[in-house]
Short mmCIF file of C-alpha atoms in Angstrom, two decimals:
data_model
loop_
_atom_site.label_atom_id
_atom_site.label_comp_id
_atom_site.label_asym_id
_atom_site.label_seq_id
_atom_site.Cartn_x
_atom_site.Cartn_y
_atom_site.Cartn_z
CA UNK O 268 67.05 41.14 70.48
CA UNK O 269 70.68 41.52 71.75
CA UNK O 270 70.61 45.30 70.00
CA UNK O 271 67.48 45.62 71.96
CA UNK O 272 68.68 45.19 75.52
CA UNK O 273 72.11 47.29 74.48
CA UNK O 274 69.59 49.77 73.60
CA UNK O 275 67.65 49.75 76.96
CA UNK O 276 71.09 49.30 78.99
CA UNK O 277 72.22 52.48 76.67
CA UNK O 278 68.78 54.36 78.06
CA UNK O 279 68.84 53.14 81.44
CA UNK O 280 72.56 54.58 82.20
CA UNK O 281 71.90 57.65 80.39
CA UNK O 282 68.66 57.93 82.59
CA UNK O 283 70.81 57.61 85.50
CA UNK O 284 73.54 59.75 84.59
CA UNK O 285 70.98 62.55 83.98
CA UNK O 286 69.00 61.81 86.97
CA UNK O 287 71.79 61.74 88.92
CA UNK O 288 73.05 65.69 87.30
CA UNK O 289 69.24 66.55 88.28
CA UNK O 290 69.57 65.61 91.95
CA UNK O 291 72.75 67.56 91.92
CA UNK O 292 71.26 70.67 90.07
CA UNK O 293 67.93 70.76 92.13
CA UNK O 294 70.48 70.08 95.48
CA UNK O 295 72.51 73.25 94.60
CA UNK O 296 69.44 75.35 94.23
CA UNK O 297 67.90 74.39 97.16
CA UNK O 298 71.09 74.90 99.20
CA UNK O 299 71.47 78.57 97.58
CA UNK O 300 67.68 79.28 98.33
CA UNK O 301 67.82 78.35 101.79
CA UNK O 302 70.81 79.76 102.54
CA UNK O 303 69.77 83.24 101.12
CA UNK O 304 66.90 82.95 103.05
CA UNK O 305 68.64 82.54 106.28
CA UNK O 306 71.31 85.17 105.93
CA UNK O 307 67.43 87.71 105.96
CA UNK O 308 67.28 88.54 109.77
CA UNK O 309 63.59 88.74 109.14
CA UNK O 310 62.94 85.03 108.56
CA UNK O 311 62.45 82.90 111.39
CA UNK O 312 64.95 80.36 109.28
CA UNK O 313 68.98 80.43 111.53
CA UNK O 314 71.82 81.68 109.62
CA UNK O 315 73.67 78.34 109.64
CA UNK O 316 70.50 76.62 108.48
CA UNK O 317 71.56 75.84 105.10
CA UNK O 318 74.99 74.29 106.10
CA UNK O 319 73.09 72.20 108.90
CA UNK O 320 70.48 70.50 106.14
CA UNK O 321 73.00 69.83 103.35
CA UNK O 322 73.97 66.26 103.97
CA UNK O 323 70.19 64.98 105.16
CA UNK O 324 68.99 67.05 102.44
CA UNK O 325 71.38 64.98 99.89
CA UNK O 326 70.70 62.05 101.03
CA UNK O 327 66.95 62.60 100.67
CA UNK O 328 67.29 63.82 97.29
CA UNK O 329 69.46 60.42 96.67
CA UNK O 330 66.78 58.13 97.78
CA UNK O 331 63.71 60.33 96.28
CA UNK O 332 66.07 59.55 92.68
CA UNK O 333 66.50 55.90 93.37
CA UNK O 334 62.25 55.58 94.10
CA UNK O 335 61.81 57.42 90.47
CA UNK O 336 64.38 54.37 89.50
CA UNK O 337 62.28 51.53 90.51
CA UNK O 338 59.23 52.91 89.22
CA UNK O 339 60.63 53.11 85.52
CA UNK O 340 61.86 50.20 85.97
CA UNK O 341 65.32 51.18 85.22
CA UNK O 342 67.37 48.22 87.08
CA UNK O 343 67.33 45.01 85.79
CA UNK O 344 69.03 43.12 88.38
CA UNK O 345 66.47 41.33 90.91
CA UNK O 346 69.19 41.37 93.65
CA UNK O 347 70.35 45.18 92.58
CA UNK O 348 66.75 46.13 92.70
CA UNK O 349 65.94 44.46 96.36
CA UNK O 350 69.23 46.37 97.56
CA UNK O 351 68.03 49.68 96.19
CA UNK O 352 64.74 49.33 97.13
CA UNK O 353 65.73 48.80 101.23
CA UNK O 354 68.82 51.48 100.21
CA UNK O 355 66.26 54.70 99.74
CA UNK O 356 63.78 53.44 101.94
CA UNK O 357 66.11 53.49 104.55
CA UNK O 358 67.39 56.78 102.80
CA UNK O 359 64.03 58.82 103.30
CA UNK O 360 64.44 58.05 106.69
CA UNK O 361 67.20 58.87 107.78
CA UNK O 362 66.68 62.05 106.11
CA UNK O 363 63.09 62.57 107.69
CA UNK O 364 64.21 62.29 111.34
CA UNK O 365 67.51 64.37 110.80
CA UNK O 366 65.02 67.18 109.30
CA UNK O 367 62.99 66.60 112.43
CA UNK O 368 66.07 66.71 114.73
CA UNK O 369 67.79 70.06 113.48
CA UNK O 370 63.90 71.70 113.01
CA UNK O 371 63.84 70.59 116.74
CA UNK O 372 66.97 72.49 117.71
CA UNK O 373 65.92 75.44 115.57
CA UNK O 374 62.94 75.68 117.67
CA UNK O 375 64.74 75.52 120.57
CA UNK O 376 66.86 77.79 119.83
CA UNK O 377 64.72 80.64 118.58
CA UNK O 378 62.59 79.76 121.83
CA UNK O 379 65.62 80.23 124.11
CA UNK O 380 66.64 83.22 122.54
CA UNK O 381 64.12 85.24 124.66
CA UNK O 382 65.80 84.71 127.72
CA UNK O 383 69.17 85.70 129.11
CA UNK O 384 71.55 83.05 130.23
CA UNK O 385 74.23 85.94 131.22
CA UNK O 386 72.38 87.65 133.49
CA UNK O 387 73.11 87.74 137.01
CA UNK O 388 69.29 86.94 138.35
CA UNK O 389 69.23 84.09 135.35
CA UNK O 390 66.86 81.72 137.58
CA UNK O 391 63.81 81.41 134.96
CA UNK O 392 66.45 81.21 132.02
CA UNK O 393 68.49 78.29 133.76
CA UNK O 394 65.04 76.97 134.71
CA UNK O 395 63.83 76.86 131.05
CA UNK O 396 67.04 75.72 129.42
CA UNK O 397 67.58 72.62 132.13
CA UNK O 398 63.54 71.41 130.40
CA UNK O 399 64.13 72.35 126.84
CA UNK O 400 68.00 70.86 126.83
CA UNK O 401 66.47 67.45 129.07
CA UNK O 402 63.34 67.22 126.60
CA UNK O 403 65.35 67.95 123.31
CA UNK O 404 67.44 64.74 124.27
CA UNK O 405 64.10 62.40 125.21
CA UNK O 406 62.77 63.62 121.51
CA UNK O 407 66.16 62.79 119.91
CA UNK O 408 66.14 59.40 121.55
CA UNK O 409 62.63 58.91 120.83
CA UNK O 410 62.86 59.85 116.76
CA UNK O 411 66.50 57.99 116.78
CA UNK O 412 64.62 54.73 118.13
CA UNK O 413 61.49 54.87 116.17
CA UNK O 414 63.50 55.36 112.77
CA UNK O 415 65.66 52.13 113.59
CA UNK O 416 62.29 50.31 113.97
CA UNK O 417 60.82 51.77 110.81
CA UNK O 418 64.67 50.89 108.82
CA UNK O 419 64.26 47.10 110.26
CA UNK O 420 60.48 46.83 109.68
CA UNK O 421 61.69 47.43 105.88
CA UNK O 422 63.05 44.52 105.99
CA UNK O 423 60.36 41.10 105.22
CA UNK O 424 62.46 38.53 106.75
CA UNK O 425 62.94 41.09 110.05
CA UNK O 426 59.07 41.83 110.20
CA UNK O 427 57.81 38.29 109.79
CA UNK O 428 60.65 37.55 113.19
CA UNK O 429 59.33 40.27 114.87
CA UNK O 430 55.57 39.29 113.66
CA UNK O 431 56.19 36.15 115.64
CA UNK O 432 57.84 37.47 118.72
CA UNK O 433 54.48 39.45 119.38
CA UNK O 434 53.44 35.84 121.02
CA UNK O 435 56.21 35.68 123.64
CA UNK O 436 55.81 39.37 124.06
CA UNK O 437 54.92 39.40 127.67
CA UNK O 438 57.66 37.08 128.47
CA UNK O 439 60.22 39.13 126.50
CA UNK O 440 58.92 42.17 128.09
CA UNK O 441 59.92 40.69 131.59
CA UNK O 442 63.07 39.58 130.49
CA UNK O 443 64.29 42.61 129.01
CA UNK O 444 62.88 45.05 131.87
CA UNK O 445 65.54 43.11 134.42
CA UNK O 446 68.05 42.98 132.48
CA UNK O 447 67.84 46.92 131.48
CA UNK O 448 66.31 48.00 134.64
CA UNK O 449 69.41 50.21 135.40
CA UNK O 450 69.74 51.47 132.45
CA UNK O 451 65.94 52.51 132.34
CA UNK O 452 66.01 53.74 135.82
CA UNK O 453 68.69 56.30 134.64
CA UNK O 454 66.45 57.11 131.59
CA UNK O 455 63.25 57.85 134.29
CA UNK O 456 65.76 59.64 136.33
CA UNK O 457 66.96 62.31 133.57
CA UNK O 458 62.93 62.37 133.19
CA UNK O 459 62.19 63.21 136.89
CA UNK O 460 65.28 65.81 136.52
CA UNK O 461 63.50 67.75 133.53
CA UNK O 462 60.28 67.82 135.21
CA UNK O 463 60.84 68.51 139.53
CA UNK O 464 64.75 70.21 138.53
CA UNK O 465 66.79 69.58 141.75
CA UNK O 466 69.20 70.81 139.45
CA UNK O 467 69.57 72.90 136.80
CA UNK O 468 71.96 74.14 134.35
CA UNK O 469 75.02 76.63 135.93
CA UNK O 470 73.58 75.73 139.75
CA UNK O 471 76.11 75.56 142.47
CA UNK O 472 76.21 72.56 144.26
CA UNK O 473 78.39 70.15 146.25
CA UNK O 474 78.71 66.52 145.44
CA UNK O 475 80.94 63.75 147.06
CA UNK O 476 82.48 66.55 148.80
CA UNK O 477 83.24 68.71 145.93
CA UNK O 478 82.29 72.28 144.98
CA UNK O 479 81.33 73.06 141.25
CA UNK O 480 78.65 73.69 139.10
CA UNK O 481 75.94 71.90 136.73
CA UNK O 482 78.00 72.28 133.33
CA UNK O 483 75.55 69.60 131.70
CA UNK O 484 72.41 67.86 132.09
CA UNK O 485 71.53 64.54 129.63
CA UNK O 486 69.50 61.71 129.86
CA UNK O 487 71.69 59.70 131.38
CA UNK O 488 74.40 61.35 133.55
CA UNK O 489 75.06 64.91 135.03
CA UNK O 490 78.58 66.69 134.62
CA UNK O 491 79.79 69.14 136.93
CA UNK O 492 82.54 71.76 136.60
CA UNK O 493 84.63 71.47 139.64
CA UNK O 494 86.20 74.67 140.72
CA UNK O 495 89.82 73.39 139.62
CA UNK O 496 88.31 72.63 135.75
CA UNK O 497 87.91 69.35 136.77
CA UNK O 498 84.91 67.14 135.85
CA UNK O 499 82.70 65.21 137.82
CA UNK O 500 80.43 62.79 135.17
CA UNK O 501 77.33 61.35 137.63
CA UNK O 502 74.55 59.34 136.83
CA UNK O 503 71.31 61.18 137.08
CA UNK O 504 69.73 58.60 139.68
CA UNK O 505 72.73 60.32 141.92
CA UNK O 506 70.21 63.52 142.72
CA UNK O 507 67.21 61.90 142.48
CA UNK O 508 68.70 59.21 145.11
CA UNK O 509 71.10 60.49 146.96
CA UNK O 510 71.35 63.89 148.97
CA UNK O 511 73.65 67.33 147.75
CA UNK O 512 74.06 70.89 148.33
CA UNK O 513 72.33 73.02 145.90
CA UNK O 514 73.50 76.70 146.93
CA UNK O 515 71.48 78.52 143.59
CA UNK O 516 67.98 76.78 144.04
CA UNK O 517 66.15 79.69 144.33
CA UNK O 518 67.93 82.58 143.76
CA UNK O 519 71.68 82.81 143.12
CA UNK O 520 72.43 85.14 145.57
CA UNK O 521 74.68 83.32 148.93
CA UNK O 522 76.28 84.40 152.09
CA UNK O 523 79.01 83.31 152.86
CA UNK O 524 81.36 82.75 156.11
CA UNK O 525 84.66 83.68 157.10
CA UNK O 526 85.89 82.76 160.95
CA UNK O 527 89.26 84.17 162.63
CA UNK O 528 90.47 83.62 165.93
CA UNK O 529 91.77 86.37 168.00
CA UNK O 530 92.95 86.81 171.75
CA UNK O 531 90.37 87.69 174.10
CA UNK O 532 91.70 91.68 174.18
CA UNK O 533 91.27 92.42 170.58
CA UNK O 534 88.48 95.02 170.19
CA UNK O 535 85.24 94.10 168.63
CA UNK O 536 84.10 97.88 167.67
CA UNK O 537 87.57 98.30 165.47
CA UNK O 538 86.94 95.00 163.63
CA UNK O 539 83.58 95.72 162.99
CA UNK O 540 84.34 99.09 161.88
CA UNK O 541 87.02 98.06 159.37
CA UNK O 542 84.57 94.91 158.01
CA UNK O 543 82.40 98.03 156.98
CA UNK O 544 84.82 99.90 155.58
CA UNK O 545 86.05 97.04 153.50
CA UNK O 546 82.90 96.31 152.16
CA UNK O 547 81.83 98.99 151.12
CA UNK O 548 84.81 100.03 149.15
CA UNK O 549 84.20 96.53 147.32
CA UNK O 550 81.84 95.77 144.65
CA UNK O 551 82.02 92.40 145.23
CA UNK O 552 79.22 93.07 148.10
CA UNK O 553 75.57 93.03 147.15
CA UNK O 554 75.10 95.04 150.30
CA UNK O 555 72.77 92.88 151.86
CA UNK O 556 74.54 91.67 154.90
CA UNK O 557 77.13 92.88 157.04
CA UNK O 558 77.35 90.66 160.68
CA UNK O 559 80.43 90.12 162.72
CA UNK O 560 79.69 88.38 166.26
CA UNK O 561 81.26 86.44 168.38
CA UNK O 562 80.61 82.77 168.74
CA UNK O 563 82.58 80.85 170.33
CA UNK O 564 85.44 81.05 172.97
CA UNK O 565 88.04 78.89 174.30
CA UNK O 566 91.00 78.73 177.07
CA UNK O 567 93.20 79.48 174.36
CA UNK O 568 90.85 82.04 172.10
CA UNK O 569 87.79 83.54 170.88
CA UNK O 570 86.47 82.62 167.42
CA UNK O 571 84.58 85.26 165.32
CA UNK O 572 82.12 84.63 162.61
CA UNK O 573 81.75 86.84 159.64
CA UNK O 574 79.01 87.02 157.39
CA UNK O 575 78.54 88.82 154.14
CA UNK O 576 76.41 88.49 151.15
CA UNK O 577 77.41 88.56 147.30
CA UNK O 578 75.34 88.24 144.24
CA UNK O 579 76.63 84.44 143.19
CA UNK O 580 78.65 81.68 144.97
CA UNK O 581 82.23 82.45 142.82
CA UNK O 582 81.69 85.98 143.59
CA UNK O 583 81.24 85.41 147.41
CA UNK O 584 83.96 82.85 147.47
CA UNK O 585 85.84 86.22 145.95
CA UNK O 586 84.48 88.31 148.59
CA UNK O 587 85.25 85.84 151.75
CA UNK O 588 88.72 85.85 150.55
CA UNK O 589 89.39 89.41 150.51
CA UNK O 590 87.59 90.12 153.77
CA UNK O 591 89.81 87.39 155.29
CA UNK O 592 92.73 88.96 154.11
CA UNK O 593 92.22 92.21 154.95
CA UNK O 594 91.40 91.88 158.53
CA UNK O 595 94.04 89.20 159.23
CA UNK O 596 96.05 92.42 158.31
CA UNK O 597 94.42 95.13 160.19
CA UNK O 598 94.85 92.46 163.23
CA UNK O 599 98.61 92.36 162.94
CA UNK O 600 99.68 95.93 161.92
CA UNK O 601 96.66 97.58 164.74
CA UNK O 602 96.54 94.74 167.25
CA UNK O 603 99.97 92.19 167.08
CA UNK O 604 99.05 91.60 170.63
CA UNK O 605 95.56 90.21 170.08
CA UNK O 606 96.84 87.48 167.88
CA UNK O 607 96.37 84.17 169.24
CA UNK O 608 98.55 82.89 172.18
CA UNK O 609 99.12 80.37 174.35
CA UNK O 610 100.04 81.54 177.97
CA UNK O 611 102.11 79.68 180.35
CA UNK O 612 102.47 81.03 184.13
CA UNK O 613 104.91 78.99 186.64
CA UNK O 614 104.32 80.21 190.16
CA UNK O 615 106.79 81.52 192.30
CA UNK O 616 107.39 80.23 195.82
CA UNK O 617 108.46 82.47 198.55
CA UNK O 618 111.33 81.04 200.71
CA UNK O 619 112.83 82.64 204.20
CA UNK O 620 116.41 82.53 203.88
CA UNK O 621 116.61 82.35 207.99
CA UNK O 622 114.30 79.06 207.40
CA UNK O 623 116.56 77.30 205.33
CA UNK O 624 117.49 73.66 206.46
CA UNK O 625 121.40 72.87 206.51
CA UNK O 626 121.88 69.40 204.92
CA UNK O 627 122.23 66.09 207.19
CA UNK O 628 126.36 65.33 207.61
CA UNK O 629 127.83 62.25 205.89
CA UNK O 630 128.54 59.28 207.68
CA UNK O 631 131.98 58.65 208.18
CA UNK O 632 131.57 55.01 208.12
CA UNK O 633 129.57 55.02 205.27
CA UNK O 634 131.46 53.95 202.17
#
């Protein structure tokens, strides 16, 4: 009898070692098949593919080995046999939802790949990539969640507990939604973001004061690109509660300002002429709009307003700084005299000399 179990032991290990030299032979096929196929510009199958599948793809493999296992009954061990049992269940999946996750990006990304993101006019592709990029993560988080229930439910001591937590359910329910009502509100707010967009991916906007744009949209928070490379990381519930400058809502095109402040005999015509001239020897201007007026005008003064037009925000920031510039040049080589003073006049009294009063005498007894 004791030759008889050395025998199966004998079987069992060789069964493994060989099943184990199958997994890896039928692995490094499938890695080589897939990856041929992807490097075929044809398929609808990415490039990268192969390399993005290899470990979920193992581990699959692994687990589909260790089912084969209990079914032949090859472990012996009651304890090694519960372990491997939860082991590949838990195994398959994993794998599963990290097939579904990277099939999800490939979509995605094959999907995306019809519209420009570099364009100038890129309103519809920033429009599409804020939903796609905001519903990718809600999937993800969905699949992540339901494959920790599925792992847990594997479990008989874990299912009968949450078999009889289904009574208390309601009161659970309450107590949970109170104590994660933030944290679900920002959830519903990365929703609301995805579906009504205040925002969108690469839109200018201003937020607690600062200039930047949407670098990032997720679930949860929002980061923004500050002009300086800095990064702001806000909630979502910020633009769904609060209230911000969005300058690329609905098209990316801007104006922007510049204001200088001349004296009050600085000619008009000869500005105006040279903002003309300057802009249209510049190709930052979308040559939409040219205005220079007049709108505002002090004791000490006169303030004029500037307006010209540029394809995006950077570029007009670009644009008011070279128009500012220039003119505050052309005012100080054409017109020094027309830069901003402050004038003083004292009057002058007229005095008769023949009017003059001599002073009062001193008194002699004064001491």
């Amino acid at each position: 009898m004791t030759q008889d179990v050395l025998t199966d032991e004998a079987l069992n290990t060789t069964y493994l070692i060989g099943g184990i030299l199958a997994v890896v032979v039928v692995f490094a096929i499938a890695f080589f098949i897939i990856k041929k196929i992807g490097k075929d510009p044809k398929n609808v199958l990415p490039i990268n593919l192969a390399g993005r599948i290899r470990i979920p793809l193992l581990i699959f493999l692994l687990s589909l080995f260790l089912k084969v296992c209990l079914f032949q009954d090859v472990f012996s061990n009651a304890e090694l046999i519960d372990l491997v049992k939860h082991a590949s269940t838990i195994g398959i999946i994993i794998s599963f939802t990290w097939f579904l996750i990277v099939f999800l990006k490939v979509f995605k990304e094959r999907l995306l790949k019809k519209y420009d993101f570099n364009t100038d006019n890129n309103l519809k592709a920033r429009k599409v990539y804020t939903q796609f990029t905001i519903l990718e993560n809600i999937v993800i988080f969905i699949l992540i969640l339901l494959a920790i229930g599925i792992s847990l439910m594997s479990f008989e001591s874990i299912r009968e507990v949450g078999l009889s937590l289904l009574t208390s359910a309601g009161i659970a329910g309450i107590i949970v939604g109170l104590a994660a009502q933030k944290a679900i509100g920002t959830l519903l707010a990365g929703i609301q973001i995805a579906i009504t967009q205040p925002i969108r991916l690469q839109d200018a906007v201003i937020v607690e004061g600062e200039w930047g744009w949407i670098e990032e949209i997720t679930l949860t928070y929002v980061v923004v690109k500050v002009w300086d490379k800095r990064r702001l990381v806000v909630p979502s519930t910020y633009f769904i509660e609060n209230t911000f400058q969005n300058w690329t809502r609905k098209s990316a095109d801007i104006m922007g300002t510049v204001f200088l402040y001349t004296d009050y005999n600085v000619s008009f015509d000869a500005i105006r002429a040279e903002l003309t001239r300057l802009l249209e020897g510049s190709p930052l201007w979308d040559k939409q709009v040219n205005v220079l007026q007049v709108t505002d005008a002090t004791e000490k003064s006169v303030q004029i307003r500037i307006l010209v037009s540029a394809k995006d925000s950077p570029t007009a920031w670009d644009l008011r700084v070279y128009i500012r510039e220039k003119l505050i040049d052309f005012i100080h080589q054409n017109y020094p005299q027309s830069l901003p003073r402050t004038r003083v006049e004292l009057p002058q009294q007229d005095q008769n000399p023949s009017e003059s009063v001599s002073p009062k005498p001193k008194d002699p007894s004064a001491k």
